């Protein structure tokens, strides 16, 4: 039996905390689909195709069993379409827990056959968020340790363009 997981998120943009979770999940599951939510309610800095492209470039060394796809709608429906029986999420700190617990229970209610697996974020990335990386980049701060190299280049370009 092959174990497939989806790793859903907004990824606007992918950070090193996300990449660390993807890297570790790639060793735990036979297949991993990073799902990039095309959330029409949020105004992302990177368009959906850009986010997918940046993640593909960032996870290229993780193996052929790792794919990156955009999705709309419910995460559990995306998981079902992907043949996944797990949703993977990273937990950085206690502050993440409440929202993640609520999401995990909601997803379980909607799709009892799909379970959520949490990976604790690496200690060195516990402070990181996409929002923080964007803010540092916007004001010209050093982002190299915060985001994968393709994302760092894209952020610099974006904010250099103004
Ligand atoms: O990176 P994020 O923004 O914390 O990811 C949140 C995400 C995309 C996992 C969550 O908002 C989500 O699953 N959205 C899809 C809609 C859905 O399935 N909602 C019900 C479960 S909360």
mmCIF file of C-alpha atoms and ligand atoms in Angstrom:
data_model
loop_
_atom_site.group_PDB
_atom_site.id
_atom_site.type_symbol
_atom_site.label_atom_id
_atom_site.label_comp_id
_atom_site.label_asym_id
_atom_site.label_seq_id
_atom_site.Cartn_x
_atom_site.Cartn_y
_atom_site.Cartn_z
ATOM 1 C CA UNK A 1 0.000 0.000 0.000
ATOM 2 C CA UNK A 2 1.453 3.334 -0.941
ATOM 3 C CA UNK A 3 1.001 6.206 1.485
ATOM 4 C CA UNK A 4 0.280 9.510 -0.190
ATOM 5 C CA UNK A 5 0.098 12.848 1.631
ATOM 6 C CA UNK A 6 -0.849 16.336 0.574
ATOM 7 C CA UNK A 7 0.884 19.347 2.109
ATOM 8 C CA UNK A 8 -1.531 22.243 1.591
ATOM 9 C CA UNK A 9 -0.886 25.928 2.104
ATOM 10 C CA UNK A 10 -0.959 29.405 0.670
ATOM 11 C CA UNK A 11 2.824 29.423 0.231
ATOM 12 C CA UNK A 12 2.952 33.155 -0.518
ATOM 13 C CA UNK A 13 5.821 32.484 -0.677
ATOM 14 C CA UNK A 14 7.341 29.170 0.480
ATOM 15 C CA UNK A 15 9.709 29.679 3.435
ATOM 16 C CA UNK A 16 12.505 27.489 4.758
ATOM 17 C CA UNK A 17 10.077 26.327 7.467
ATOM 18 C CA UNK A 18 7.726 25.000 4.757
ATOM 19 C CA UNK A 19 10.646 23.473 2.861
ATOM 20 C CA UNK A 20 11.845 21.694 5.999
ATOM 21 C CA UNK A 21 8.376 20.165 6.496
ATOM 22 C CA UNK A 22 8.224 19.126 2.815
ATOM 23 C CA UNK A 23 11.704 17.588 3.005
ATOM 24 C CA UNK A 24 10.839 15.540 6.092
ATOM 25 C CA UNK A 25 7.399 14.528 4.775
ATOM 26 C CA UNK A 26 9.060 13.373 1.553
ATOM 27 C CA UNK A 27 10.984 10.791 3.579
ATOM 28 C CA UNK A 28 7.863 9.641 5.485
ATOM 29 C CA UNK A 29 5.468 9.162 2.580
ATOM 30 C CA UNK A 30 5.642 7.291 -0.728
ATOM 31 C CA UNK A 31 4.166 10.290 -2.478
ATOM 32 C CA UNK A 32 3.842 13.941 -1.461
ATOM 33 C CA UNK A 33 1.733 16.510 -3.259
ATOM 34 C CA UNK A 34 2.390 20.096 -2.214
ATOM 35 C CA UNK A 35 -0.970 21.807 -2.750
ATOM 36 C CA UNK A 36 -0.962 25.544 -3.353
ATOM 37 C CA UNK A 37 -4.313 27.087 -2.507
ATOM 38 C CA UNK A 38 -5.634 29.454 -5.126
ATOM 39 C CA UNK A 39 -7.415 31.560 -2.546
ATOM 40 C CA UNK A 40 -9.470 34.221 -4.255
ATOM 41 C CA UNK A 41 -10.164 35.931 -0.915
ATOM 42 C CA UNK A 42 -6.502 36.742 -0.261
ATOM 43 C CA UNK A 43 -4.438 39.195 -2.303
ATOM 44 C CA UNK A 44 -1.160 37.296 -2.729
ATOM 45 C CA UNK A 45 2.144 38.904 -3.637
ATOM 46 C CA UNK A 46 2.877 36.032 -6.031
ATOM 47 C CA UNK A 47 0.287 34.753 -8.509
ATOM 48 C CA UNK A 48 -0.674 31.110 -8.259
ATOM 49 C CA UNK A 49 1.549 30.020 -11.195
ATOM 50 C CA UNK A 50 4.510 31.901 -9.706
ATOM 51 C CA UNK A 51 4.019 30.237 -6.318
ATOM 52 C CA UNK A 52 3.799 26.798 -7.929
ATOM 53 C CA UNK A 53 6.929 27.506 -10.012
ATOM 54 C CA UNK A 54 8.926 28.736 -7.006
ATOM 55 C CA UNK A 55 7.986 25.659 -4.965
ATOM 56 C CA UNK A 56 8.846 23.337 -7.862
ATOM 57 C CA UNK A 57 12.281 24.957 -8.094
ATOM 58 C CA UNK A 58 12.718 24.694 -4.303
ATOM 59 C CA UNK A 59 11.736 21.010 -3.958
ATOM 60 C CA UNK A 60 13.460 19.826 -7.148
ATOM 61 C CA UNK A 61 16.028 17.782 -5.174
ATOM 62 C CA UNK A 62 13.452 15.944 -3.032
ATOM 63 C CA UNK A 63 12.706 13.270 -5.621
ATOM 64 C CA UNK A 64 10.180 12.349 -8.309
ATOM 65 C CA UNK A 65 7.647 11.295 -5.681
ATOM 66 C CA UNK A 66 7.166 14.966 -4.746
ATOM 67 C CA UNK A 67 4.781 16.982 -6.927
ATOM 68 C CA UNK A 68 3.475 20.531 -6.699
ATOM 69 C CA UNK A 69 -0.031 21.482 -7.811
ATOM 70 C CA UNK A 70 -2.421 24.386 -7.482
ATOM 71 C CA UNK A 71 -5.864 23.680 -6.083
ATOM 72 C CA UNK A 72 -9.170 25.419 -5.465
ATOM 73 C CA UNK A 73 -11.788 24.578 -2.861
ATOM 74 C CA UNK A 74 -11.509 22.129 -0.010
ATOM 75 C CA UNK A 75 -8.219 20.567 1.004
ATOM 76 C CA UNK A 76 -9.869 17.193 1.627
ATOM 77 C CA UNK A 77 -11.288 17.156 -1.915
ATOM 78 C CA UNK A 78 -7.826 17.938 -3.242
ATOM 79 C CA UNK A 79 -6.478 15.101 -1.076
ATOM 80 C CA UNK A 80 -9.116 12.693 -2.415
ATOM 81 C CA UNK A 81 -8.332 13.663 -6.030
ATOM 82 C CA UNK A 82 -4.639 13.110 -5.275
ATOM 83 C CA UNK A 83 -5.288 9.654 -3.794
ATOM 84 C CA UNK A 84 -3.938 10.897 -0.463
ATOM 85 C CA UNK A 85 -4.941 9.589 2.945
ATOM 86 C CA UNK A 86 -2.926 12.163 4.902
ATOM 87 C CA UNK A 87 -2.761 15.930 5.174
ATOM 88 C CA UNK A 88 0.610 17.168 6.435
ATOM 89 C CA UNK A 89 0.953 20.443 8.327
ATOM 90 C CA UNK A 90 3.831 22.019 10.206
ATOM 91 C CA UNK A 91 3.503 23.342 13.749
ATOM 92 C CA UNK A 92 5.896 26.141 14.678
ATOM 93 C CA UNK A 93 4.685 26.953 18.178
ATOM 94 C CA UNK A 94 1.748 26.607 20.554
ATOM 95 C CA UNK A 95 0.223 29.650 18.838
ATOM 96 C CA UNK A 96 -0.320 27.554 15.687
ATOM 97 C CA UNK A 97 -2.039 24.785 17.591
ATOM 98 C CA UNK A 98 -5.559 26.109 18.027
ATOM 99 C CA UNK A 99 -6.165 26.960 14.386
ATOM 100 C CA UNK A 100 -4.517 23.737 13.248
ATOM 101 C CA UNK A 101 -6.609 21.656 15.651
ATOM 102 C CA UNK A 102 -9.763 23.296 14.308
ATOM 103 C CA UNK A 103 -8.697 22.633 10.709
ATOM 104 C CA UNK A 104 -7.743 19.033 11.452
ATOM 105 C CA UNK A 105 -11.116 18.346 13.102
ATOM 106 C CA UNK A 106 -12.994 20.071 10.276
ATOM 107 C CA UNK A 107 -11.130 18.027 7.692
ATOM 108 C CA UNK A 108 -11.740 14.823 9.682
ATOM 109 C CA UNK A 109 -15.455 15.610 9.856
ATOM 110 C CA UNK A 110 -15.560 16.189 6.103
ATOM 111 C CA UNK A 111 -13.390 13.202 5.226
ATOM 112 C CA UNK A 112 -13.023 10.631 8.041
ATOM 113 C CA UNK A 113 -10.747 8.500 5.863
ATOM 114 C CA UNK A 114 -8.128 11.262 5.744
ATOM 115 C CA UNK A 115 -5.932 11.957 8.755
ATOM 116 C CA UNK A 116 -3.736 14.954 9.552
ATOM 117 C CA UNK A 117 -0.088 14.391 10.403
ATOM 118 C CA UNK A 118 1.740 17.239 12.135
ATOM 119 C CA UNK A 119 5.460 17.788 11.958
ATOM 120 C CA UNK A 120 7.059 20.163 14.443
ATOM 121 C CA UNK A 121 8.922 22.854 12.542
ATOM 122 C CA UNK A 122 12.669 22.815 12.914
ATOM 123 C CA UNK A 123 13.679 24.939 15.906
ATOM 124 C CA UNK A 124 15.731 27.316 13.759
ATOM 125 C CA UNK A 125 12.661 28.160 11.650
ATOM 126 C CA UNK A 126 10.154 28.407 14.503
ATOM 127 C CA UNK A 127 9.956 32.199 14.186
ATOM 128 C CA UNK A 128 9.465 32.241 10.423
ATOM 129 C CA UNK A 129 6.383 33.078 8.414
ATOM 130 C CA UNK A 130 5.705 34.082 4.818
ATOM 131 C CA UNK A 131 4.433 37.438 6.061
ATOM 132 C CA UNK A 132 7.637 38.111 7.992
ATOM 133 C CA UNK A 133 9.876 37.135 5.054
ATOM 134 C CA UNK A 134 7.883 39.453 2.763
ATOM 135 C CA UNK A 135 8.190 42.345 5.208
ATOM 136 C CA UNK A 136 11.947 41.890 5.628
ATOM 137 C CA UNK A 137 12.361 41.699 1.827
ATOM 138 C CA UNK A 138 10.202 44.771 1.320
ATOM 139 C CA UNK A 139 12.516 46.865 3.477
ATOM 140 C CA UNK A 140 15.691 45.453 1.965
ATOM 141 C CA UNK A 141 16.650 43.119 4.838
ATOM 142 C CA UNK A 142 18.599 39.880 4.520
ATOM 143 C CA UNK A 143 16.267 36.990 3.619
ATOM 144 C CA UNK A 144 18.755 34.332 2.524
ATOM 145 C CA UNK A 145 18.328 32.170 5.628
ATOM 146 C CA UNK A 146 14.557 32.533 5.613
ATOM 147 C CA UNK A 147 13.465 31.366 2.194
ATOM 148 C CA UNK A 148 14.784 28.964 -0.464
ATOM 149 C CA UNK A 149 17.161 30.590 -3.029
ATOM 150 C CA UNK A 150 14.585 30.768 -5.891
ATOM 151 C CA UNK A 151 12.159 32.541 -3.542
ATOM 152 C CA UNK A 152 14.848 34.947 -2.300
ATOM 153 C CA UNK A 153 15.615 35.979 -5.915
ATOM 154 C CA UNK A 154 11.922 36.388 -6.719
ATOM 155 C CA UNK A 155 11.314 38.515 -3.611
ATOM 156 C CA UNK A 156 14.287 40.768 -4.370
ATOM 157 C CA UNK A 157 13.096 41.209 -7.945
ATOM 158 C CA UNK A 158 9.554 41.924 -6.835
ATOM 159 C CA UNK A 159 10.532 44.615 -4.376
ATOM 160 C CA UNK A 160 13.264 46.088 -6.605
ATOM 161 C CA UNK A 161 10.537 46.569 -9.205
ATOM 162 C CA UNK A 162 8.598 48.518 -6.580
HETATM 163 O O1 LIG B 1 -0.567 28.339 4.614
HETATM 164 P P1 LIG B 1 -1.905 28.528 5.243
HETATM 165 O O2 LIG B 1 -2.545 29.780 4.732
HETATM 166 O O3 LIG B 1 -1.837 28.444 6.735
HETATM 167 O O4 LIG B 1 -2.820 27.307 4.748
HETATM 168 C C1 LIG B 1 -4.151 27.187 5.131
HETATM 169 C C2 LIG B 1 -4.874 26.108 4.297
HETATM 170 C C3 LIG B 1 -4.683 26.388 2.814
HETATM 171 C C4 LIG B 1 -4.309 24.758 4.609
HETATM 172 C C5 LIG B 1 -6.375 26.153 4.678
HETATM 173 O O5 LIG B 1 -6.834 27.468 4.604
HETATM 174 C C6 LIG B 1 -7.224 25.266 3.795
HETATM 175 O O6 LIG B 1 -7.180 24.069 3.890
HETATM 176 N N1 LIG B 1 -7.989 25.904 2.889
HETATM 177 C C7 LIG B 1 -8.815 25.223 1.911
HETATM 178 C C8 LIG B 1 -10.295 25.306 2.283
HETATM 179 C C9 LIG B 1 -10.664 24.224 3.262
HETATM 180 O O7 LIG B 1 -10.438 23.053 3.033
HETATM 181 N N2 LIG B 1 -11.271 24.628 4.411
HETATM 182 C C10 LIG B 1 -11.720 23.683 5.409
HETATM 183 C C11 LIG B 1 -10.604 23.215 6.315
HETATM 184 S S1 LIG B 1 -10.087 24.476 7.384
#
